[in-house]
Amino acid sequence: MSRPGSPGGQPGPEWNPSEPAPGGSTAVRDALPTPGDPEQAFAELQAGNRRFVTGTPRHPNQDAGHRAAVADGQHPFAVIVGCSDSRLAAEIIFDRGLGDLFVVRTAGHTVGPEVLGSVEYAVTVLRTPLVVVLGHDSCGAVQAARAADTTGTPPAGHLCAVVDAVVPSLRRAAAEGVDDIDRIVDIHIAQTVEAMLDRSAVLAAEVAAGRCAVVGMSYRLAAGEARAVTAVPGEARGVAAAPTGPGAVDGAQPAASAALA
Ligand SMILES: [Zn+2]
């Protein structure tokens, strides 16, 4: 669906993908359209990630003209609830620019009230049609939680809150017989998607009404690829393919979808 104030996926007047960057740079600094529904938004993220992975980024929506164009209002097409890891910068790995992504980051993409409030603001006030939970392999927060859980020694200070938020995912991984750290990360991504929908009636209502979708994505630090591991409503709406292949989260999608029931 198109959102108020958005171009609904149609290219804006500044759309010119072949225009070279000012100053003679070999980079192409073009504008890209703002997707208006969950499917378009997810497709744009996938396209941007492909450009990043293949070393052909456009660096869209990053020039002075676009900066001025979005100064009076924002219509981000995706909320990224990502890990704070310094190698996981959303605008870079999805090859987007100013005004495109509403980014909330915590260590281990742990979700507290302020995070949920930020997500609810984006989906209800800004009418952002897609929420992505973005985790990654070798996540230090997940590793710290596993170390604390194994040794029984909680970390000092507020890091305890991060560990406590990850522990349910460790329990779920153990129940499923999963020990590989990167598969545990994928389970934690799915667990975070479910937790957000369980705790935020506002977000769940937006999803149930078809105005928003929530996708869990797992990023590979070395390859730069972000792949979907779970989605709500799921593949029936064409938002994401069912999880397959190495690292797929068994049962994650039905469990996540059940949260809406
Ligand atoms: Zn991390």
Tab-separated table of C-alpha atoms and ligand atoms in Angstrom:
chain	number	residue	atom	x	y	z
A	1	MET	CA	0.000	0.000	0.000
A	2	SER	CA	1.103	3.543	-0.582
A	3	ARG	CA	1.771	5.694	2.407
A	4	PRO	CA	0.754	9.323	2.870
A	5	GLY	CA	3.510	11.570	1.684
A	6	SER	CA	5.483	8.834	-0.008
A	7	PRO	CA	5.897	8.367	-3.721
A	8	GLY	CA	4.568	4.821	-3.338
A	9	GLY	CA	7.515	3.247	-5.027
A	10	GLN	CA	7.502	5.532	-8.044
A	11	PRO	CA	10.757	7.240	-8.893
A	12	GLY	CA	10.915	10.812	-7.710
A	13	PRO	CA	11.812	13.749	-9.918
A	14	GLU	CA	15.467	13.389	-8.955
A	15	TRP	CA	15.572	9.769	-10.204
A	16	ASN	CA	18.491	9.445	-12.555
A	17	PRO	CA	20.416	6.225	-12.016
A	18	SER	CA	22.948	6.922	-14.744
A	19	GLU	CA	23.968	10.390	-13.658
A	20	PRO	CA	27.620	10.477	-12.590
A	21	ALA	CA	28.661	11.891	-9.279
A	22	PRO	CA	29.515	15.589	-9.056
A	23	GLY	CA	33.210	16.263	-9.053
A	24	GLY	CA	34.107	13.541	-11.465
A	25	SER	CA	33.955	10.639	-9.018
A	26	THR	CA	33.476	7.254	-10.572
A	27	ALA	CA	30.755	6.546	-8.003
A	28	VAL	CA	27.178	7.031	-9.157
A	29	ARG	CA	25.377	9.220	-6.632
A	30	ASP	CA	21.785	8.831	-7.653
A	31	ALA	CA	18.511	8.946	-5.845
A	32	LEU	CA	16.457	5.817	-5.338
A	33	PRO	CA	12.686	5.626	-4.859
A	34	THR	CA	11.040	5.159	-1.492
A	35	PRO	CA	9.233	1.799	-1.353
A	36	GLY	CA	5.649	2.017	-0.183
A	37	ASP	CA	4.825	-1.498	1.037
A	38	PRO	CA	6.591	-4.376	2.827
A	39	GLU	CA	7.353	-6.307	-0.342
A	40	GLN	CA	8.879	-3.332	-2.145
A	41	ALA	CA	10.818	-2.353	0.950
A	42	PHE	CA	12.310	-5.814	1.366
A	43	ALA	CA	13.163	-5.988	-2.336
A	44	GLU	CA	14.994	-2.654	-2.072
A	45	LEU	CA	17.027	-3.879	0.902
A	46	GLN	CA	17.939	-7.048	-0.957
A	47	ALA	CA	18.931	-5.068	-4.047
A	48	GLY	CA	21.075	-2.706	-2.003
A	49	ASN	CA	22.777	-5.586	-0.209
A	50	ARG	CA	23.528	-7.239	-3.544
A	51	ARG	CA	25.192	-4.034	-4.740
A	52	PHE	CA	27.251	-3.931	-1.549
A	53	VAL	CA	28.269	-7.596	-1.767
A	54	THR	CA	29.304	-7.348	-5.395
A	55	GLY	CA	31.263	-4.139	-4.937
A	56	THR	CA	28.938	-2.065	-7.096
A	57	PRO	CA	27.324	0.337	-4.602
A	58	ARG	CA	25.454	3.403	-5.857
A	59	HIS	CA	25.681	5.320	-2.594
A	60	PRO	CA	22.198	6.695	-3.289
A	61	ASN	CA	20.504	9.545	-1.477
A	62	GLN	CA	23.736	10.849	0.002
A	63	ASP	CA	24.394	14.058	-1.904
A	64	ALA	CA	23.702	17.649	-0.895
A	65	GLY	CA	20.565	17.837	-3.006
A	66	HIS	CA	18.992	14.871	-1.290
A	67	ARG	CA	20.085	16.163	2.112
A	68	ALA	CA	18.136	19.340	1.421
A	69	ALA	CA	15.173	17.408	0.019
A	70	VAL	CA	14.639	15.378	3.186
A	71	ALA	CA	15.324	18.184	5.660
A	72	ASP	CA	11.628	18.962	6.072
A	73	GLY	CA	10.431	15.425	6.666
A	74	GLN	CA	11.364	11.762	6.652
A	75	HIS	CA	9.718	8.719	5.141
A	76	PRO	CA	12.103	5.849	5.909
A	77	PHE	CA	11.000	2.634	4.234
A	78	ALA	CA	12.553	0.259	6.751
A	79	VAL	CA	13.256	0.123	10.461
A	80	ILE	CA	16.503	-1.671	11.218
A	81	VAL	CA	16.745	-3.117	14.727
A	82	GLY	CA	20.342	-4.202	14.535
A	83	CYS	CA	23.284	-5.200	16.639
A	84	SER	CA	25.574	-2.293	17.551
A	85	ASP	CA	28.591	-4.095	16.098
A	86	SER	CA	30.738	-1.527	14.286
A	87	ARG	CA	30.848	-3.721	11.184
A	88	LEU	CA	27.080	-3.724	10.759
A	89	ALA	CA	26.372	-0.152	9.590
A	90	ALA	CA	22.925	-0.388	8.024
A	91	GLU	CA	23.182	2.360	5.401
A	92	ILE	CA	26.446	0.878	4.146
A	93	ILE	CA	25.506	-2.797	3.940
A	94	PHE	CA	22.128	-2.009	2.334
A	95	ASP	CA	23.610	0.751	0.138
A	96	ARG	CA	21.129	3.480	1.055
A	97	GLY	CA	21.347	7.070	2.237
A	98	LEU	CA	19.733	9.883	4.186
A	99	GLY	CA	16.079	9.413	5.085
A	100	ASP	CA	15.911	5.776	3.970
A	101	LEU	CA	16.402	3.732	7.130
A	102	PHE	CA	15.195	4.284	10.700
A	103	VAL	CA	17.954	2.581	12.678
A	104	VAL	CA	17.835	1.363	16.279
A	105	ARG	CA	20.908	-0.505	17.459
A	106	THR	CA	21.796	-2.258	20.694
A	107	ALA	CA	24.374	-4.917	21.488
A	108	GLY	CA	22.903	-8.239	20.385
A	109	HIS	CA	19.800	-6.400	19.055
A	110	THR	CA	18.316	-6.712	22.517
A	111	VAL	CA	14.883	-5.172	22.791
A	112	GLY	CA	13.771	-3.027	25.724
A	113	PRO	CA	10.981	-0.451	26.106
A	114	GLU	CA	12.891	2.360	24.408
A	115	VAL	CA	13.625	0.162	21.405
A	116	LEU	CA	9.982	-0.903	21.130
A	117	GLY	CA	8.848	2.700	21.474
A	118	SER	CA	11.184	3.732	18.687
A	119	VAL	CA	9.879	0.967	16.432
A	120	GLU	CA	6.280	1.887	17.222
A	121	TYR	CA	7.008	5.524	16.369
A	122	ALA	CA	8.385	4.518	12.986
A	123	VAL	CA	5.546	2.185	12.006
A	124	THR	CA	2.674	4.329	13.286
A	125	VAL	CA	3.838	7.939	12.856
A	126	LEU	CA	6.234	7.616	9.931
A	127	ARG	CA	4.220	4.724	8.398
A	128	THR	CA	7.372	2.683	7.768
A	129	PRO	CA	6.227	-0.594	6.161
A	130	LEU	CA	9.066	-2.948	7.130
A	131	VAL	CA	10.905	-3.819	10.342
A	132	VAL	CA	14.136	-5.799	10.069
A	133	VAL	CA	15.901	-7.468	12.978
A	134	LEU	CA	19.527	-7.591	11.873
A	135	GLY	CA	21.980	-9.937	13.551
A	136	HIS	CA	25.307	-11.300	12.406
A	137	ASP	CA	27.753	-14.162	12.728
A	138	SER	CA	30.326	-14.135	15.522
A	139	CYS	CA	28.123	-11.776	17.546
A	140	GLY	CA	30.039	-10.699	20.653
A	141	ALA	CA	26.880	-10.155	22.683
A	142	VAL	CA	25.705	-13.701	22.049
A	143	GLN	CA	29.159	-15.034	22.833
A	144	ALA	CA	29.270	-13.008	26.062
A	145	ALA	CA	25.879	-14.340	27.063
A	146	ARG	CA	26.929	-17.899	26.411
A	147	ALA	CA	30.124	-17.428	28.424
A	148	ALA	CA	28.199	-15.950	31.346
A	149	ASP	CA	25.611	-18.700	31.168
A	150	THR	CA	28.252	-21.421	30.998
A	151	THR	CA	30.377	-20.124	33.855
A	152	GLY	CA	27.499	-18.867	35.973
A	153	THR	CA	29.327	-15.579	36.380
A	154	PRO	CA	27.220	-12.582	35.378
A	155	PRO	CA	29.050	-9.627	33.832
A	156	ALA	CA	29.431	-6.391	35.724
A	157	GLY	CA	27.239	-3.360	35.325
A	158	HIS	CA	24.488	-2.952	32.790
A	159	LEU	CA	25.990	-5.580	30.487
A	160	CYS	CA	23.874	-7.940	32.613
A	161	ALA	CA	20.801	-6.581	30.852
A	162	VAL	CA	22.219	-7.589	27.472
A	163	VAL	CA	23.109	-11.057	28.720
A	164	ASP	CA	19.707	-11.548	30.332
A	165	ALA	CA	17.992	-10.632	27.061
A	166	VAL	CA	19.998	-13.211	25.115
A	167	VAL	CA	19.620	-16.093	27.598
A	168	PRO	CA	16.127	-17.157	26.342
A	169	SER	CA	17.656	-17.669	22.905
A	170	LEU	CA	20.401	-19.824	24.440
A	171	ARG	CA	17.728	-21.922	26.157
A	172	ARG	CA	15.855	-22.354	22.894
A	173	ALA	CA	19.032	-23.328	21.061
A	174	ALA	CA	19.850	-25.875	23.751
A	175	ALA	CA	16.345	-27.331	23.537
A	176	GLU	CA	16.811	-27.724	19.777
A	177	GLY	CA	20.245	-29.298	20.212
A	178	VAL	CA	22.009	-26.386	18.522
A	179	ASP	CA	25.554	-25.625	19.685
A	180	ASP	CA	27.111	-23.766	16.734
A	181	ILE	CA	27.432	-20.096	17.647
A	182	ASP	CA	26.242	-18.821	14.277
A	183	ARG	CA	23.155	-21.010	14.324
A	184	ILE	CA	22.504	-19.756	17.843
A	185	VAL	CA	22.688	-16.234	16.399
A	186	ASP	CA	20.020	-17.134	13.835
A	187	ILE	CA	17.815	-18.500	16.616
A	188	HIS	CA	18.382	-15.294	18.567
A	189	ILE	CA	17.278	-13.273	15.543
A	190	ALA	CA	14.066	-15.286	15.291
A	191	GLN	CA	13.587	-15.026	19.054
A	192	THR	CA	13.952	-11.240	18.825
A	193	VAL	CA	11.312	-11.020	16.095
A	194	GLU	CA	8.903	-13.028	18.227
A	195	ALA	CA	9.699	-11.008	21.349
A	196	MET	CA	8.972	-7.743	19.572
A	197	LEU	CA	5.592	-8.993	18.381
A	198	ASP	CA	4.769	-10.455	21.789
A	199	ARG	CA	5.639	-7.272	23.674
A	200	SER	CA	4.368	-4.662	21.261
A	201	ALA	CA	0.631	-4.864	20.650
A	202	VAL	CA	1.024	-1.794	18.445
A	203	LEU	CA	3.508	-3.509	16.144
A	204	ALA	CA	1.486	-6.740	16.098
A	205	ALA	CA	-1.621	-4.775	15.110
A	206	GLU	CA	0.214	-3.054	12.251
A	207	VAL	CA	1.410	-6.440	10.990
A	208	ALA	CA	-2.028	-8.027	11.358
A	209	ALA	CA	-3.540	-5.136	9.379
A	210	GLY	CA	-1.091	-5.743	6.552
A	211	ARG	CA	0.565	-2.348	6.876
A	212	CYS	CA	3.881	-3.712	8.086
A	213	ALA	CA	6.006	-6.856	8.064
A	214	VAL	CA	8.830	-7.993	10.313
A	215	VAL	CA	11.804	-9.851	8.856
A	216	GLY	CA	14.783	-11.348	10.670
A	217	MET	CA	18.029	-11.151	8.715
A	218	SER	CA	21.432	-12.655	9.429
A	219	TYR	CA	24.534	-10.889	8.132
A	220	ARG	CA	27.869	-12.486	7.317
A	221	LEU	CA	30.736	-10.221	8.316
A	222	ALA	CA	33.238	-11.479	5.750
A	223	ALA	CA	30.923	-11.939	2.775
A	224	GLY	CA	28.743	-8.903	3.470
A	225	GLU	CA	25.584	-10.829	2.695
A	226	ALA	CA	22.357	-10.428	4.661
A	227	ARG	CA	19.866	-13.274	4.296
A	228	ALA	CA	16.385	-13.714	5.693
A	229	VAL	CA	15.996	-16.328	8.410
A	230	THR	CA	12.415	-15.595	9.421
A	231	ALA	CA	9.526	-13.366	8.370
A	232	VAL	CA	6.124	-12.342	9.672
A	233	PRO	CA	3.656	-12.643	7.959
A	234	GLY	CA	6.076	-14.832	5.957
A	235	GLU	CA	6.431	-16.015	2.408
A	236	ALA	CA	2.690	-15.962	1.773
A	237	ARG	CA	3.023	-12.202	1.334
A	238	GLY	CA	6.175	-12.520	-0.690
A	239	VAL	CA	8.251	-10.649	1.843
A	240	ALA	CA	10.876	-13.324	2.216
A	241	ALA	CA	11.589	-16.830	1.120
A	242	ALA	CA	11.247	-19.569	3.689
A	243	PRO	CA	14.514	-20.195	5.489
A	244	THR	CA	16.531	-22.833	3.721
A	245	GLY	CA	20.091	-24.073	3.547
A	246	PRO	CA	22.874	-23.953	6.118
A	247	GLY	CA	21.980	-21.932	9.162
A	248	ALA	CA	18.238	-22.003	8.555
A	249	VAL	CA	16.233	-21.781	11.744
A	250	ASP	CA	14.123	-24.890	11.978
A	251	GLY	CA	10.596	-24.026	12.947
A	252	ALA	CA	11.282	-20.327	13.317
A	253	GLN	CA	8.759	-19.165	10.772
A	254	PRO	CA	5.740	-21.110	12.062
A	255	ALA	CA	6.577	-20.075	15.614
A	256	ALA	CA	6.918	-16.430	14.610
A	257	SER	CA	3.692	-16.495	12.654
A	258	ALA	CA	1.923	-18.077	15.595
A	259	ALA	CA	2.685	-14.968	17.612
A	260	LEU	CA	0.010	-13.183	15.595
A	261	ALA	CA	-2.657	-15.755	16.338
B	1	ZN	ZN	26.639	-8.446	17.515
